Amino acid sequence: MMTRKLFAALVFTLIAAFAVQAQKTQLTSVFDSRNIVKTNLSQPEIDKVIKAFSTKESEFFEALKRYSFHREVTIQSLGFGGQISGEYRLDSNLTILANGSRQEKILFAPISTLTDFTIGREDIEDLNGVNQFALEPSKINQYAFTFLGKEKIDELDLYVFDVAPKVMPNPKKSKERFFQGRIWVDDKDLQIVKTQGKGVPEGKNSRYAVVEIFREQIDGKYWFPTYSYANDDLIFDSAPAARIKIKIKYSDYKEAQTDVKILDDDTVVEETKPTAKPTATPSPTPKKP
């Protein structure tokens, strides 16, 4: 006989599963799948592709820790007729200190004029997390991947996957952030060149835009994000829907190099400074909107 506790746990599990599936279905509907061509890959072949781009993501994630870059963030609320009703701006340089930690130097941050919604802690975390590298390497095994087929964008032939967390965290109990959406993987180098999705979980009063992120090859080896774009409706349970537009530009990537100097008193001093960017022929990237 099923006990009351067991029944309650089963009901909760089913509700959570339905909620994840409903959210996944709603998100999938925003993607344009018309150009995706069904491709017959065996499960071992699919697993091989997933393992390859997961390994690459780990490499890129670690490599980015050695790079300084410039970031320009513009988040706008749109009113009737697409008129801008409020704006949040943040321009900054993200540099590497001698101890390896990252420091953000704010260059421009006027007072936000947003009124339809606010920028919260999770939004800032997403800027540095799922909105930069969709799949955090330490969480790869917590994702479910669905292979959709192949799509040609410009000169690139790309594998297309839908991605979602296997278990959606409870936003009331967990601060963990995950990516949910779609990724495009180059079929030659087996690395992610484009993503589209958002950070999850969402709460009753916390909604996040679907962001499209384009990457470019930096220093001839790393695919780093260079442009993010969103134009989406935030649907709240107890408030009117809000139209949001996001543009984020990443530029001036420079790899930091630590020099060790020994002073007269035998004190060791480390200095971190950017290295010169080698000349390289950039690989083609999908066109931006």
XYZ file of C-alpha atoms in Angstrom:
289
model
C 0.000 0.000 0.000
C 1.282 3.441 -0.889
C 1.840 5.539 2.218
C 0.720 9.170 2.435
C 4.328 10.373 2.409
C 5.190 8.226 -0.601
C 2.055 9.406 -2.428
C 2.906 13.049 -1.695
C 6.453 12.544 -2.946
C 5.165 10.887 -6.125
C 2.710 13.743 -6.750
C 5.461 16.314 -6.234
C 7.750 14.454 -8.648
C 5.030 14.292 -11.309
C 4.196 17.983 -10.906
C 7.873 18.885 -11.231
C 8.236 16.692 -14.326
C 5.162 18.256 -15.971
C 6.453 21.740 -15.127
C 9.834 21.022 -16.735
C 8.182 19.554 -19.840
C 5.770 22.501 -20.130
C 8.613 24.985 -19.820
C 10.666 23.043 -22.373
C 7.739 22.928 -24.833
C 7.087 26.651 -24.419
C 10.755 27.497 -24.994
C 11.145 25.170 -27.996
C 8.265 26.943 -29.730
C 10.329 30.145 -30.074
C 13.027 28.441 -32.154
C 12.991 28.347 -35.937
C 13.462 24.695 -36.894
C 12.495 24.971 -40.567
C 16.073 24.706 -41.842
C 17.071 21.749 -39.693
C 17.635 18.622 -41.784
C 17.023 15.274 -40.123
C 20.297 13.390 -39.910
C 20.732 9.728 -39.103
C 23.362 9.400 -36.405
C 23.629 6.358 -34.177
C 23.500 6.893 -30.429
C 27.246 6.138 -30.084
C 27.954 8.793 -32.736
C 25.738 11.304 -30.929
C 27.446 10.500 -27.625
C 30.833 11.038 -29.290
C 29.794 14.501 -30.521
C 28.457 15.448 -27.076
C 31.653 14.281 -25.380
C 33.782 16.218 -27.880
C 32.033 19.571 -27.530
C 31.759 19.109 -23.751
C 35.538 18.708 -23.609
C 35.967 21.805 -25.785
C 33.633 23.788 -23.511
C 35.818 22.869 -20.541
C 38.893 24.087 -22.422
C 37.230 27.365 -23.431
C 35.809 27.908 -19.944
C 39.268 27.547 -18.401
C 40.940 29.579 -21.154
C 38.585 32.511 -20.604
C 39.921 32.793 -17.053
C 43.227 33.913 -18.606
C 41.676 36.563 -20.842
C 40.734 40.151 -20.198
C 37.988 41.682 -22.322
C 35.630 44.632 -22.704
C 31.889 44.196 -22.232
C 29.035 46.545 -23.131
C 25.592 45.683 -21.741
C 22.377 47.387 -22.843
C 19.021 46.208 -21.482
C 15.898 48.085 -22.537
C 12.193 47.881 -21.788
C 9.918 48.537 -24.754
C 6.489 50.136 -24.626
C 3.749 50.582 -27.204
C 5.009 50.736 -30.762
C 8.424 49.464 -29.709
C 9.347 52.755 -28.058
C 12.113 52.543 -25.427
C 10.542 53.114 -22.000
C 13.585 52.427 -19.826
C 17.244 51.454 -20.062
C 20.021 49.802 -18.068
C 23.619 50.319 -19.209
C 26.857 48.789 -17.978
C 30.177 49.151 -19.785
C 33.204 47.595 -18.113
C 36.635 46.083 -18.548
C 37.129 42.644 -17.019
C 40.804 42.140 -16.270
C 42.978 39.464 -14.652
C 44.881 40.267 -11.455
C 48.279 38.826 -10.548
C 46.658 36.234 -8.263
C 44.538 34.974 -11.155
C 41.260 36.468 -9.956
C 39.062 38.564 -12.217
C 38.372 42.225 -11.565
C 35.650 44.309 -13.149
C 36.384 47.987 -13.742
C 33.172 49.930 -14.345
C 33.587 52.467 -17.146
C 30.005 53.615 -17.618
C 26.981 52.832 -15.450
C 24.298 55.530 -15.446
C 21.271 55.239 -13.177
C 18.839 52.662 -14.537
C 15.560 54.039 -15.870
C 13.840 50.637 -16.037
C 10.394 50.576 -14.438
C 8.649 47.545 -15.990
C 11.148 45.137 -14.398
C 14.347 45.221 -12.366
C 17.824 43.749 -12.835
C 18.401 41.241 -10.044
C 21.234 39.083 -8.727
C 20.369 36.210 -11.068
C 20.501 38.532 -14.082
C 24.038 39.637 -13.199
C 25.053 36.017 -12.566
C 23.662 35.040 -15.973
C 25.805 37.732 -17.628
C 28.876 35.994 -16.209
C 27.512 32.450 -16.497
C 24.883 30.933 -18.779
C 24.816 34.040 -20.972
C 28.533 33.614 -21.640
C 29.099 29.880 -21.705
C 25.788 28.063 -21.823
C 27.079 24.767 -20.462
C 29.171 25.074 -17.341
C 31.678 22.177 -17.529
C 31.091 21.000 -13.958
C 27.372 20.565 -14.735
C 27.579 18.806 -18.118
C 26.382 15.494 -16.656
C 23.295 17.223 -15.257
C 21.997 18.061 -18.752
C 19.838 16.095 -21.172
C 20.721 16.501 -24.864
C 18.282 15.903 -27.726
C 19.831 15.664 -31.200
C 17.623 17.393 -33.798
C 19.693 17.125 -36.998
C 21.930 19.467 -38.990
C 21.577 23.062 -40.112
C 23.738 25.086 -42.492
C 24.360 28.685 -41.398
C 26.505 30.723 -43.773
C 29.511 28.491 -44.510
C 29.144 26.285 -41.453
C 27.525 22.843 -41.263
C 26.220 22.516 -37.725
C 24.816 19.801 -35.490
C 21.781 21.074 -33.568
C 20.866 19.975 -30.045
C 18.127 20.937 -27.619
C 19.454 21.147 -24.074
C 17.712 21.141 -20.690
C 18.635 20.242 -17.112
C 17.703 16.677 -16.217
C 16.243 17.936 -12.946
C 14.941 21.484 -12.630
C 16.080 23.013 -9.309
C 13.505 24.516 -6.989
C 14.167 28.297 -7.106
C 13.018 28.583 -3.492
C 15.614 26.085 -2.283
C 18.505 26.359 -4.737
C 20.541 29.198 -6.221
C 21.964 26.981 -8.971
C 21.591 28.331 -12.495
C 21.271 26.182 -15.623
C 20.925 26.768 -19.347
C 17.838 25.653 -21.233
C 17.627 26.071 -24.981
C 19.427 25.117 -28.179
C 23.080 24.841 -29.226
C 24.774 24.683 -32.640
C 27.966 22.626 -32.955
C 30.437 22.827 -35.845
C 30.525 19.378 -37.493
C 34.259 19.601 -38.236
C 35.813 20.936 -35.032
C 32.947 19.701 -32.820
C 32.714 22.906 -30.803
C 29.777 25.156 -29.961
C 29.591 28.250 -32.173
C 26.125 29.537 -31.273
C 23.583 29.147 -28.468
C 20.026 30.318 -27.893
C 18.216 29.938 -24.605
C 17.890 31.309 -21.112
C 18.862 30.788 -17.519
C 16.627 28.594 -15.361
C 14.924 27.998 -12.987
C 12.415 30.813 -13.058
C 10.302 31.912 -10.099
C 6.781 33.344 -9.979
C 8.144 36.871 -10.180
C 11.448 36.098 -11.904
C 11.451 35.698 -15.662
C 14.413 35.611 -18.048
C 14.699 36.430 -21.728
C 15.691 33.949 -24.424
C 19.161 35.144 -25.462
C 20.911 34.333 -28.751
C 24.692 34.227 -28.357
C 27.178 34.307 -31.211
C 30.796 33.253 -30.851
C 33.921 34.003 -32.834
C 37.289 32.332 -32.909
C 39.809 34.228 -30.771
C 43.561 33.820 -31.272
C 42.810 31.118 -33.816
C 41.799 28.533 -31.209
C 39.092 29.582 -28.729
C 35.441 30.211 -29.566
C 34.435 33.015 -27.185
C 31.139 34.947 -27.126
C 31.264 38.255 -28.991
C 27.607 39.252 -29.280
C 24.390 38.458 -27.402
C 20.915 39.525 -28.446
C 17.370 39.146 -27.119
C 13.986 40.620 -27.991
C 11.487 38.809 -25.825
C 8.359 39.094 -23.688
C 8.646 38.458 -19.958
C 5.375 36.856 -18.839
C 4.712 37.291 -15.110
C 2.032 35.507 -13.071
C 0.793 38.599 -11.249
C 1.912 41.508 -13.429
C 1.535 42.689 -17.030
C 3.908 41.224 -19.614
C 7.035 43.292 -20.246
C 8.937 43.539 -23.511
C 12.714 43.342 -23.066
C 15.557 43.954 -25.494
C 19.125 42.954 -24.686
C 22.390 43.641 -26.496
C 25.747 42.574 -25.102
C 29.021 43.078 -26.947
C 32.280 41.374 -25.950
C 35.465 42.739 -27.495
C 39.192 43.358 -27.097
C 40.048 39.863 -25.842
C 43.649 39.735 -24.583
C 45.390 36.827 -22.922
C 47.087 37.809 -19.670
C 50.703 36.801 -19.077
C 52.209 36.680 -15.601
C 55.817 37.829 -15.211
C 57.784 36.997 -12.050
C 60.277 39.598 -10.815
C 62.732 39.202 -7.925
C 63.522 42.459 -6.113
C 66.672 43.271 -4.160
C 65.140 42.036 -0.922
C 64.326 38.669 -2.552
C 60.650 39.567 -2.629
C 58.841 37.837 -5.476
C 56.394 40.042 -7.341
C 54.019 38.813 -10.030
C 52.795 41.189 -12.680
C 49.949 40.298 -14.987
C 49.762 42.045 -18.308
C 48.003 41.321 -21.582
C 49.947 39.626 -24.321
C 49.936 40.847 -27.877
C 47.203 39.305 -29.964
C 48.659 37.172 -32.773
C 47.416 37.725 -36.268
C 45.082 34.941 -37.363
C 42.575 34.422 -40.096
C 39.177 34.289 -38.346
C 36.872 31.386 -39.025
C 33.452 32.219 -40.464
C 30.726 32.763 -37.881
C 26.942 32.788 -38.185
C 25.561 36.212 -39.126
C 24.197 38.389 -36.337
C 20.731 39.916 -36.466
